[in-house]
mmCIF file of C-alpha atoms in Angstrom:
data_model
loop_
_atom_site.group_PDB
_atom_site.id
_atom_site.type_symbol
_atom_site.label_atom_id
_atom_site.label_comp_id
_atom_site.label_asym_id
_atom_site.label_seq_id
_atom_site.Cartn_x
_atom_site.Cartn_y
_atom_site.Cartn_z
ATOM 1 C CA MET A 1 -20.879 -97.576 133.401
ATOM 2 C CA LEU A 2 -17.601 -96.834 135.013
ATOM 3 C CA ALA A 3 -16.752 -96.605 138.658
ATOM 4 C CA LEU A 4 -15.386 -93.523 140.197
ATOM 5 C CA ALA A 5 -11.838 -92.493 140.397
ATOM 6 C CA THR A 6 -10.470 -93.644 143.803
ATOM 7 C CA GLN A 7 -9.676 -91.337 146.485
ATOM 8 C CA GLU A 8 -6.126 -92.614 146.161
ATOM 9 C CA LEU A 9 -5.916 -91.238 142.672
ATOM 10 C CA ALA A 10 -7.505 -87.960 143.651
ATOM 11 C CA GLU A 11 -4.779 -87.654 146.462
ATOM 12 C CA ALA A 12 -2.055 -88.522 144.139
ATOM 13 C CA VAL A 13 -3.224 -86.247 141.282
ATOM 14 C CA GLY A 14 -0.029 -84.471 140.243
ATOM 15 C CA ASP A 15 0.375 -81.803 137.761
ATOM 16 C CA ILE A 16 -0.540 -82.833 134.129
ATOM 17 C CA PRO A 17 1.235 -80.567 131.791
ATOM 18 C CA VAL A 18 -0.984 -80.955 128.797
ATOM 19 C CA ILE A 19 -4.478 -82.124 128.684
ATOM 20 C CA GLU A 20 -6.408 -82.261 125.475
ATOM 21 C CA PHE A 21 -10.157 -81.892 125.328
ATOM 22 C CA VAL A 22 -11.540 -84.078 122.633
ATOM 23 C CA GLU A 23 -14.220 -81.638 122.240
ATOM 24 C CA PRO A 24 -14.473 -77.919 123.494
ATOM 25 C CA ILE A 25 -15.949 -77.172 126.900
ATOM 26 C CA PRO A 26 -19.337 -75.583 126.332
ATOM 27 C CA GLY A 27 -18.835 -71.715 126.193
ATOM 28 C CA PHE A 28 -15.222 -72.031 125.249
ATOM 29 C CA ARG A 29 -15.086 -73.412 121.747
ATOM 30 C CA GLU A 30 -11.374 -72.300 121.015
ATOM 31 C CA ASP A 31 -9.718 -73.757 124.085
ATOM 32 C CA ARG A 32 -8.739 -77.314 123.671
ATOM 33 C CA HIS A 33 -5.416 -77.580 125.640
ATOM 34 C CA PHE A 34 -5.156 -77.111 129.264
ATOM 35 C CA ALA A 35 -2.725 -77.700 132.049
ATOM 36 C CA LEU A 36 -3.659 -79.199 135.408
ATOM 37 C CA VAL A 37 -1.754 -77.676 138.475
ATOM 38 C CA ARG A 38 -2.304 -78.236 141.997
ATOM 39 C CA LEU A 39 -2.468 -74.949 143.744
ATOM 40 C CA GLU A 40 -0.371 -75.970 146.692
ATOM 41 C CA GLU A 41 0.695 -79.134 148.403
ATOM 42 C CA GLY A 42 -2.071 -80.620 150.431
ATOM 43 C CA SER A 43 -4.803 -78.497 148.956
ATOM 44 C CA PRO A 44 -7.752 -80.068 146.996
ATOM 45 C CA LEU A 45 -7.785 -77.037 144.771
ATOM 46 C CA CYS A 46 -6.271 -77.404 141.273
ATOM 47 C CA ALA A 47 -5.970 -74.789 138.440
ATOM 48 C CA LEU A 48 -6.835 -75.771 134.838
ATOM 49 C CA THR A 49 -5.242 -73.292 132.931
ATOM 50 C CA SER A 50 -5.826 -72.920 129.124
ATOM 51 C CA LEU A 51 -2.690 -73.214 126.982
ATOM 52 C CA ASP A 52 -4.599 -71.729 123.984
ATOM 53 C CA HIS A 53 -5.601 -68.427 125.673
ATOM 54 C CA GLN A 54 -3.375 -66.867 128.399
ATOM 55 C CA ASP A 55 -6.194 -65.562 130.604
ATOM 56 C CA LEU A 56 -8.511 -68.519 130.866
ATOM 57 C CA GLN A 57 -8.450 -70.536 134.068
ATOM 58 C CA PHE A 58 -10.676 -72.705 135.977
ATOM 59 C CA LEU A 59 -10.514 -73.717 139.432
ATOM 60 C CA VAL A 60 -11.401 -77.453 139.843
ATOM 61 C CA VAL A 61 -11.371 -80.061 142.644
ATOM 62 C CA PRO A 62 -11.336 -83.867 142.562
ATOM 63 C CA ALA A 63 -15.023 -84.862 142.927
ATOM 64 C CA VAL A 64 -14.309 -87.675 145.222
ATOM 65 C CA LEU A 65 -12.961 -85.419 147.925
ATOM 66 C CA PHE A 66 -16.249 -83.401 148.129
ATOM 67 C CA TYR A 67 -18.836 -85.688 146.661
ATOM 68 C CA PRO A 68 -17.622 -89.178 147.420
ATOM 69 C CA GLU A 69 -20.881 -90.698 146.342
ATOM 70 C CA PHE A 70 -20.925 -88.790 142.977
ATOM 71 C CA ALA A 71 -20.850 -91.539 140.223
ATOM 72 C CA PRO A 72 -21.440 -90.147 136.937
ATOM 73 C CA GLU A 73 -22.341 -92.538 134.311
ATOM 74 C CA VAL A 74 -19.994 -92.487 131.260
ATOM 75 C CA SER A 75 -21.265 -93.607 127.984
ATOM 76 C CA ASP A 76 -19.453 -95.975 125.723
ATOM 77 C CA GLU A 77 -18.979 -93.124 123.162
ATOM 78 C CA VAL A 78 -17.059 -91.073 125.904
ATOM 79 C CA VAL A 79 -15.154 -94.150 126.976
ATOM 80 C CA GLY A 80 -14.097 -94.498 123.245
ATOM 81 C CA GLU A 81 -13.245 -90.699 122.819
ATOM 82 C CA LEU A 82 -11.143 -90.650 125.873
ATOM 83 C CA ALA A 83 -9.545 -94.100 125.108
ATOM 84 C CA ILE A 84 -10.400 -95.315 128.560
ATOM 85 C CA GLU A 85 -9.110 -98.743 129.213
ATOM 86 C CA SER A 86 -9.585 -98.830 132.968
ATOM 87 C CA PRO A 87 -11.918 -96.977 135.303
ATOM 88 C CA GLU A 88 -8.963 -96.372 137.680
ATOM 89 C CA ASP A 89 -7.290 -94.188 135.052
ATOM 90 C CA ILE A 90 -10.073 -91.658 135.110
ATOM 91 C CA LEU A 91 -10.093 -88.566 137.248
ATOM 92 C CA VAL A 92 -13.395 -86.821 137.897
ATOM 93 C CA LEU A 93 -12.974 -83.097 138.476
ATOM 94 C CA LEU A 94 -15.639 -80.456 139.387
ATOM 95 C CA ILE A 95 -15.483 -76.962 138.134
ATOM 96 C CA VAL A 96 -15.540 -74.581 141.143
ATOM 97 C CA HIS A 97 -17.352 -71.224 141.187
ATOM 98 C CA ALA A 98 -15.510 -69.210 143.751
ATOM 99 C CA GLY A 99 -18.156 -67.388 145.784
ATOM 100 C CA GLU A 100 -17.514 -64.585 148.220
ATOM 101 C CA SER A 101 -17.167 -67.022 150.955
ATOM 102 C CA LEU A 102 -16.741 -70.751 151.295
ATOM 103 C CA ASP A 103 -20.356 -71.227 151.951
ATOM 104 C CA GLN A 104 -21.240 -69.505 148.661
ATOM 105 C CA THR A 105 -18.855 -71.355 146.746
ATOM 106 C CA THR A 106 -20.298 -73.978 144.367
ATOM 107 C CA VAL A 107 -19.398 -76.824 142.097
ATOM 108 C CA ASN A 108 -20.989 -78.065 138.903
ATOM 109 C CA LEU A 109 -22.146 -81.614 139.251
ATOM 110 C CA ARG A 110 -24.223 -81.436 135.935
ATOM 111 C CA GLY A 111 -21.103 -81.089 133.810
ATOM 112 C CA PRO A 112 -18.061 -82.878 135.484
ATOM 113 C CA LEU A 113 -14.762 -83.021 133.781
ATOM 114 C CA LEU A 114 -13.193 -86.447 132.977
ATOM 115 C CA ILE A 115 -9.626 -86.773 132.532
ATOM 116 C CA ASN A 116 -7.936 -89.869 131.348
ATOM 117 C CA THR A 117 -4.732 -89.616 133.186
ATOM 118 C CA VAL A 118 -2.974 -92.067 130.938
ATOM 119 C CA THR A 119 -3.825 -90.683 127.567
ATOM 120 C CA ARG A 120 -4.372 -87.054 128.963
ATOM 121 C CA ARG A 121 -7.598 -86.700 127.132
ATOM 122 C CA ALA A 122 -10.535 -84.991 128.608
ATOM 123 C CA ALA A 123 -14.026 -84.051 128.163
ATOM 124 C CA GLN A 124 -16.810 -82.171 130.040
ATOM 125 C CA ILE A 125 -19.727 -84.521 129.986
ATOM 126 C CA VAL A 126 -23.282 -83.445 130.121
ATOM 127 C CA LEU A 127 -25.462 -85.359 132.776
ATOM 128 C CA ASP A 128 -29.081 -85.191 131.934
ATOM 129 C CA ASP A 129 -30.155 -85.684 135.460
ATOM 130 C CA PRO A 130 -32.324 -82.969 137.100
ATOM 131 C CA ARG A 131 -31.194 -83.999 140.607
ATOM 132 C CA LEU A 132 -27.626 -82.765 139.731
ATOM 133 C CA SER A 133 -27.047 -79.048 140.122
ATOM 134 C CA VAL A 134 -24.714 -76.774 138.250
ATOM 135 C CA THR A 135 -24.421 -74.841 141.460
ATOM 136 C CA ALA A 136 -24.137 -77.479 144.137
ATOM 137 C CA PRO A 137 -22.428 -76.182 147.307
ATOM 138 C CA LEU A 138 -18.789 -77.116 147.519
ATOM 139 C CA LEU A 139 -19.398 -78.246 151.087
ATOM 140 C CA GLY A 140 -22.570 -79.938 150.367
ATOM 141 C CA GLU A 141 -22.077 -83.428 151.973
ATOM 142 C CA MET B 1 -34.308 -71.292 109.359
ATOM 143 C CA LEU B 2 -35.975 -73.996 107.399
ATOM 144 C CA VAL B 3 -39.576 -74.794 108.727
ATOM 145 C CA LEU B 4 -41.260 -78.070 107.933
ATOM 146 C CA SER B 5 -44.618 -79.335 108.921
ATOM 147 C CA ARG B 6 -44.561 -82.987 109.945
ATOM 148 C CA ARG B 7 -47.202 -85.405 111.298
ATOM 149 C CA VAL B 8 -46.755 -88.017 113.844
ATOM 150 C CA GLY B 9 -44.664 -90.814 112.467
ATOM 151 C CA GLU B 10 -43.065 -88.618 109.870
ATOM 152 C CA SER B 11 -39.370 -87.789 109.803
ATOM 153 C CA VAL B 12 -36.753 -85.225 108.847
ATOM 154 C CA VAL B 13 -33.308 -86.255 107.664
ATOM 155 C CA ILE B 14 -30.330 -84.059 108.316
ATOM 156 C CA GLY B 15 -27.262 -84.775 106.443
ATOM 157 C CA ASP B 16 -26.585 -88.306 105.617
ATOM 158 C CA ASP B 17 -27.194 -89.978 108.956
ATOM 159 C CA VAL B 18 -29.328 -88.106 111.238
ATOM 160 C CA THR B 19 -33.070 -88.617 111.296
ATOM 161 C CA ILE B 20 -35.486 -86.930 113.519
ATOM 162 C CA THR B 21 -38.903 -88.528 113.848
ATOM 163 C CA VAL B 22 -41.990 -87.046 115.563
ATOM 164 C CA LEU B 23 -43.210 -89.666 117.919
ATOM 165 C CA GLU B 24 -46.146 -88.012 119.721
ATOM 166 C CA VAL B 25 -47.808 -84.692 120.048
ATOM 167 C CA ARG B 26 -49.720 -83.991 123.204
ATOM 168 C CA GLY B 27 -50.801 -80.435 123.986
ATOM 169 C CA ASP B 28 -47.720 -78.219 123.714
ATOM 170 C CA VAL B 29 -45.461 -81.241 124.287
ATOM 171 C CA VAL B 30 -43.814 -82.798 121.112
ATOM 172 C CA ARG B 31 -41.851 -86.024 121.538
ATOM 173 C CA VAL B 32 -39.198 -86.616 119.008
ATOM 174 C CA GLY B 33 -36.804 -89.426 118.316
ATOM 175 C CA VAL B 34 -33.249 -88.738 117.109
ATOM 176 C CA ASP B 35 -31.421 -91.406 115.303
ATOM 177 C CA ALA B 36 -27.900 -90.370 114.869
ATOM 178 C CA PRO B 37 -24.335 -91.918 114.878
ATOM 179 C CA ARG B 38 -22.728 -92.140 118.150
ATOM 180 C CA SER B 39 -20.246 -89.490 117.194
ATOM 181 C CA VAL B 40 -23.146 -86.937 117.073
ATOM 182 C CA LYS B 41 -23.910 -85.506 120.486
ATOM 183 C CA VAL B 42 -27.545 -84.927 121.086
ATOM 184 C CA HIS B 43 -28.546 -82.932 124.059
ATOM 185 C CA ARG B 44 -31.424 -80.757 124.942
ATOM 186 C CA ALA B 45 -30.481 -77.240 123.934
ATOM 187 C CA GLU B 46 -31.093 -75.623 127.467
ATOM 188 C CA LEU B 47 -28.828 -78.085 129.126
ATOM 189 C CA VAL B 48 -25.889 -77.158 126.903
ATOM 190 C CA ALA B 49 -26.556 -73.421 127.349
ATOM 191 C CA GLU B 50 -26.839 -73.937 131.147
ATOM 192 C CA LEU B 51 -23.431 -75.607 131.189
ATOM 193 C CA ALA B 52 -21.939 -72.895 128.871
ATOM 194 C CA ALA B 53 -23.326 -70.144 131.215
ATOM 195 C CA SER B 54 -21.998 -71.900 134.349
ATOM 196 C CA ASN B 55 -18.566 -72.376 132.726
ATOM 197 C CA GLN B 56 -18.348 -68.773 131.746
ATOM 198 C CA GLU B 57 -19.412 -67.680 135.283
ATOM 199 C CA SER B 58 -16.758 -69.955 136.781
ATOM 200 C CA ALA B 59 -13.932 -68.966 134.402
ATOM 201 C CA SER B 60 -10.925 -67.102 135.434
ATOM 202 C CA PRO B 61 -11.749 -66.336 139.124
ATOM 203 C CA SER B 62 -9.748 -63.416 140.625
ATOM 204 C CA GLN B 63 -6.545 -64.142 142.366
ATOM 205 C CA ASP B 64 -8.081 -62.759 145.557
ATOM 206 C CA ALA B 65 -11.014 -65.193 145.278
ATOM 207 C CA VAL B 66 -8.821 -68.080 144.774
ATOM 208 C CA ALA B 67 -6.553 -67.016 147.639
ATOM 209 C CA SER B 68 -9.369 -66.651 150.044
ATOM 210 C CA LEU B 69 -10.899 -69.936 149.019
ATOM 211 C CA ALA B 70 -7.684 -71.833 149.415
ATOM 212 C CA LYS B 71 -7.194 -70.190 152.857
ATOM 213 C CA ALA B 72 -10.781 -71.032 153.968
ATOM 214 C CA LEU B 73 -10.438 -74.532 152.728
ATOM 215 C CA SER B 74 -7.280 -75.248 154.481
ATOM 216 C CA ALA B 75 -8.712 -73.765 157.723
ATOM 217 C CA LYS B 76 -11.644 -76.163 157.318
ATOM 218 C CA GLY B 77 -9.436 -79.251 156.761
ATOM 219 C CA ARG B 78 -9.023 -81.166 153.591
ATOM 220 C CA ARG B 79 -12.255 -83.303 153.621
ATOM 221 C CA PRO B 80 -15.081 -81.075 154.845
ATOM 222 C CA GLY B 81 -17.456 -83.975 154.407
ATOM 223 C CA GLU B 82 -16.083 -85.643 157.474
ATOM 224 C CA GLN B 83 -16.813 -82.560 159.628
ATOM 225 C CA PRO B 84 -20.580 -82.375 159.634
ATOM 226 C CA GLY B 85 -22.005 -78.990 160.702
ATOM 227 C CA GLY B 86 -19.163 -76.903 161.890
ATOM 228 C CA SER B 87 -18.702 -73.251 162.074
ATOM 229 C CA SER B 88 -17.977 -70.810 159.268
ATOM 230 C CA PRO B 89 -14.235 -70.531 158.366
ATOM 231 C CA ASP B 90 -12.449 -67.449 159.379
ATOM 232 C CA ARG B 91 -12.610 -64.662 156.907
ATOM 233 C CA ASP B 92 -10.299 -61.644 156.249
#
């Protein structure tokens, strides 16, 4: 099991021009390459934009900024696929579902995105834990 | 779809290296064991479907939604967790 990405890493997350998903995100089989771009300086919001299809974009946030206790267990298999050498290299992102207001905006804790900031490989992992919601409030803690 | 009848303890082999064994049948619940290489992902189907649906619902939010969320978050401060309670952010 790996420890979380540190807050410092989340704060420092810069743009990552090309991220390769080692396997497709469920629901989007044809999109493997994405770019991570911080929406604006000082904002936790980042855009994860497909480089394979022009119109596909996800809004994501570093998990540690909103769910600091969130500590997904990462299997050895994923560690191998992402070529993870150090837990500090891993950035955990949550996909945001933008609601009509901040209170209605949710994040997916069931399927966090892991990005190895060194190898730039990524995966959406599936956490088989009923306590984790796919629609957890963004401002839940 | 191939349909096979199996008893408890019997197995089905898929390809060269995936074996599914019926472990227990109790009422309408069947417990199966899946023996597969690490490279083969095994998940409950509804979990993957749930993720796919969630991903699709979240994909490509409108520019307006993104802009109003960014504004609301910046009004709230960067780390909402440190501000328990609190009032709703201003909305347009």
